[in-house]
């Protein structure tokens, strides 16, 4: 795929193009410097399963879903579930410490 073609693709289209890719993906490094790998194929499957769970709870296309977690893998799965389902992800940062600090 040519670079200019990618600019014309939606996020949904790009993940769908990568849904069978097991060698490429995302590498996470936690605070203890431990690494884990999530292939695009696994991300796609996890997101589809997460989306099914959201839909079973009554969350549907064009509704907003607040995402608040400190787990990057969980966040990406939830974000892509929203993208696949046409749900609007609303990321919210976790508060740190007491208010006013």
PDB file of C-alpha atoms in Angstrom:
ATOM      1  CA  UNK A   1       0.000   0.000   0.000  1.00  0.00           C
ATOM      2  CA  UNK A   2       1.307   3.432  -0.933  1.00  0.00           C
ATOM      3  CA  UNK A   3       1.700   6.033   1.830  1.00  0.00           C
ATOM      4  CA  UNK A   4      -0.904   8.333   0.252  1.00  0.00           C
ATOM      5  CA  UNK A   5      -3.400   5.446   0.264  1.00  0.00           C
ATOM      6  CA  UNK A   6      -3.025   5.153   4.043  1.00  0.00           C
ATOM      7  CA  UNK A   7      -4.034   8.784   4.532  1.00  0.00           C
ATOM      8  CA  UNK A   8      -7.349   8.040   2.842  1.00  0.00           C
ATOM      9  CA  UNK A   9      -8.106   5.073   5.116  1.00  0.00           C
ATOM     10  CA  UNK A  10     -10.122   5.254   8.330  1.00  0.00           C
ATOM     11  CA  UNK A  11      -8.800   3.744  11.561  1.00  0.00           C
ATOM     12  CA  UNK A  12     -11.271   0.905  11.057  1.00  0.00           C
ATOM     13  CA  UNK A  13      -9.895   0.249   7.556  1.00  0.00           C
ATOM     14  CA  UNK A  14      -6.302   0.176   8.760  1.00  0.00           C
ATOM     15  CA  UNK A  15      -6.954  -2.309  11.569  1.00  0.00           C
ATOM     16  CA  UNK A  16      -9.044  -4.409   9.212  1.00  0.00           C
ATOM     17  CA  UNK A  17      -6.113  -4.525   6.764  1.00  0.00           C
ATOM     18  CA  UNK A  18      -3.854  -5.769   9.588  1.00  0.00           C
ATOM     19  CA  UNK A  19      -6.350  -8.191  11.186  1.00  0.00           C
ATOM     20  CA  UNK A  20      -4.428 -11.310  10.100  1.00  0.00           C
ATOM     21  CA  UNK A  21      -0.937  -9.968  10.907  1.00  0.00           C
ATOM     22  CA  UNK A  22       0.605 -12.115  13.657  1.00  0.00           C
ATOM     23  CA  UNK A  23       4.251 -11.028  13.291  1.00  0.00           C
ATOM     24  CA  UNK A  24       3.667  -7.284  13.625  1.00  0.00           C
ATOM     25  CA  UNK A  25       1.948  -5.490  16.430  1.00  0.00           C
ATOM     26  CA  UNK A  26       2.496  -3.475  19.573  1.00  0.00           C
ATOM     27  CA  UNK A  27       5.163  -4.013  22.215  1.00  0.00           C
ATOM     28  CA  UNK A  28       4.378  -2.881  25.758  1.00  0.00           C
ATOM     29  CA  UNK A  29       7.069  -2.172  28.358  1.00  0.00           C
ATOM     30  CA  UNK A  30       5.819  -1.862  31.927  1.00  0.00           C
ATOM     31  CA  UNK A  31       7.424  -0.012  34.845  1.00  0.00           C
ATOM     32  CA  UNK A  32       9.477  -3.119  35.735  1.00  0.00           C
ATOM     33  CA  UNK A  33      10.901  -3.119  32.189  1.00  0.00           C
ATOM     34  CA  UNK A  34       9.019  -6.336  31.411  1.00  0.00           C
ATOM     35  CA  UNK A  35       7.915  -6.560  27.785  1.00  0.00           C
ATOM     36  CA  UNK A  36       4.818  -8.087  26.250  1.00  0.00           C
ATOM     37  CA  UNK A  37       3.729  -8.244  22.625  1.00  0.00           C
ATOM     38  CA  UNK A  38       0.243  -7.919  21.150  1.00  0.00           C
ATOM     39  CA  UNK A  39      -0.038  -8.823  17.475  1.00  0.00           C
ATOM     40  CA  UNK A  40      -2.448  -6.887  15.303  1.00  0.00           C
ATOM     41  CA  UNK A  41      -4.371 -10.138  14.788  1.00  0.00           C
ATOM     42  CA  UNK A  42      -4.790 -10.571  18.549  1.00  0.00           C
ATOM     43  CA  UNK A  43      -5.698  -6.908  18.975  1.00  0.00           C
ATOM     44  CA  UNK A  44      -8.406  -7.284  16.334  1.00  0.00           C
ATOM     45  CA  UNK A  45      -9.821 -10.420  17.979  1.00  0.00           C
ATOM     46  CA  UNK A  46      -9.675  -8.912  21.480  1.00  0.00           C
ATOM     47  CA  UNK A  47     -11.375  -5.738  20.246  1.00  0.00           C
ATOM     48  CA  UNK A  48     -14.148  -7.719  18.540  1.00  0.00           C
ATOM     49  CA  UNK A  49     -14.782  -9.668  21.746  1.00  0.00           C
ATOM     50  CA  UNK A  50     -14.743  -6.470  23.823  1.00  0.00           C
ATOM     51  CA  UNK A  51     -17.167  -4.862  21.366  1.00  0.00           C
ATOM     52  CA  UNK A  52     -19.540  -7.806  21.718  1.00  0.00           C
ATOM     53  CA  UNK A  53     -19.469  -7.258  25.487  1.00  0.00           C
ATOM     54  CA  UNK A  54     -20.209  -3.551  25.090  1.00  0.00           C
ATOM     55  CA  UNK A  55     -23.085  -4.278  22.744  1.00  0.00           C
ATOM     56  CA  UNK A  56     -24.513  -6.833  25.167  1.00  0.00           C
ATOM     57  CA  UNK A  57     -24.569  -4.021  27.753  1.00  0.00           C
ATOM     58  CA  UNK A  58     -26.597  -1.848  25.384  1.00  0.00           C
ATOM     59  CA  UNK A  59     -23.798   0.412  24.132  1.00  0.00           C
ATOM     60  CA  UNK A  60     -24.182   1.081  20.418  1.00  0.00           C
ATOM     61  CA  UNK A  61     -22.924   3.114  17.457  1.00  0.00           C
ATOM     62  CA  UNK A  62     -22.637   6.899  17.978  1.00  0.00           C
ATOM     63  CA  UNK A  63     -22.832   6.615  21.770  1.00  0.00           C
ATOM     64  CA  UNK A  64     -19.918   7.871  23.872  1.00  0.00           C
ATOM     65  CA  UNK A  65     -17.926   5.571  26.140  1.00  0.00           C
ATOM     66  CA  UNK A  66     -15.584   6.957  28.785  1.00  0.00           C
ATOM     67  CA  UNK A  67     -12.274   5.074  28.926  1.00  0.00           C
ATOM     68  CA  UNK A  68     -10.293   5.428  32.144  1.00  0.00           C
ATOM     69  CA  UNK A  69      -7.574   2.900  32.917  1.00  0.00           C
ATOM     70  CA  UNK A  70      -3.848   2.800  33.594  1.00  0.00           C
ATOM     71  CA  UNK A  71      -3.496  -0.476  31.670  1.00  0.00           C
ATOM     72  CA  UNK A  72      -2.298   0.388  28.149  1.00  0.00           C
ATOM     73  CA  UNK A  73      -3.230  -2.965  26.634  1.00  0.00           C
ATOM     74  CA  UNK A  74      -6.743  -2.756  28.059  1.00  0.00           C
ATOM     75  CA  UNK A  75      -7.050   0.841  26.853  1.00  0.00           C
ATOM     76  CA  UNK A  76      -6.037  -0.065  23.284  1.00  0.00           C
ATOM     77  CA  UNK A  77      -8.433  -3.002  23.222  1.00  0.00           C
ATOM     78  CA  UNK A  78     -11.313  -0.802  24.436  1.00  0.00           C
ATOM     79  CA  UNK A  79     -10.355   2.021  22.036  1.00  0.00           C
ATOM     80  CA  UNK A  80     -10.291  -0.313  19.029  1.00  0.00           C
ATOM     81  CA  UNK A  81     -13.531  -1.975  20.137  1.00  0.00           C
ATOM     82  CA  UNK A  82     -15.127   1.463  20.038  1.00  0.00           C
ATOM     83  CA  UNK A  83     -13.606   2.179  16.639  1.00  0.00           C
ATOM     84  CA  UNK A  84     -14.856  -1.110  15.201  1.00  0.00           C
ATOM     85  CA  UNK A  85     -18.345  -0.538  16.580  1.00  0.00           C
ATOM     86  CA  UNK A  86     -18.707   3.133  15.704  1.00  0.00           C
ATOM     87  CA  UNK A  87     -18.757   4.018  19.404  1.00  0.00           C
ATOM     88  CA  UNK A  88     -17.124   7.311  20.375  1.00  0.00           C
ATOM     89  CA  UNK A  89     -14.206   6.665  22.767  1.00  0.00           C
ATOM     90  CA  UNK A  90     -13.686   9.397  25.371  1.00  0.00           C
ATOM     91  CA  UNK A  91     -10.294   8.881  27.069  1.00  0.00           C
ATOM     92  CA  UNK A  92     -10.069  10.353  30.564  1.00  0.00           C
ATOM     93  CA  UNK A  93      -6.771  10.588  32.446  1.00  0.00           C
ATOM     94  CA  UNK A  94      -6.508   8.975  35.846  1.00  0.00           C
ATOM     95  CA  UNK A  95      -6.232  11.410  38.715  1.00  0.00           C
ATOM     96  CA  UNK A  96      -2.976  11.327  40.631  1.00  0.00           C
ATOM     97  CA  UNK A  97      -2.807  12.173  44.316  1.00  0.00           C
ATOM     98  CA  UNK A  98      -5.073  14.568  46.133  1.00  0.00           C
ATOM     99  CA  UNK A  99      -7.021  17.327  44.390  1.00  0.00           C
ATOM    100  CA  UNK A 100      -5.239  20.650  44.229  1.00  0.00           C
ATOM    101  CA  UNK A 101      -1.753  19.179  44.084  1.00  0.00           C
TER     102      UNK A 101
END
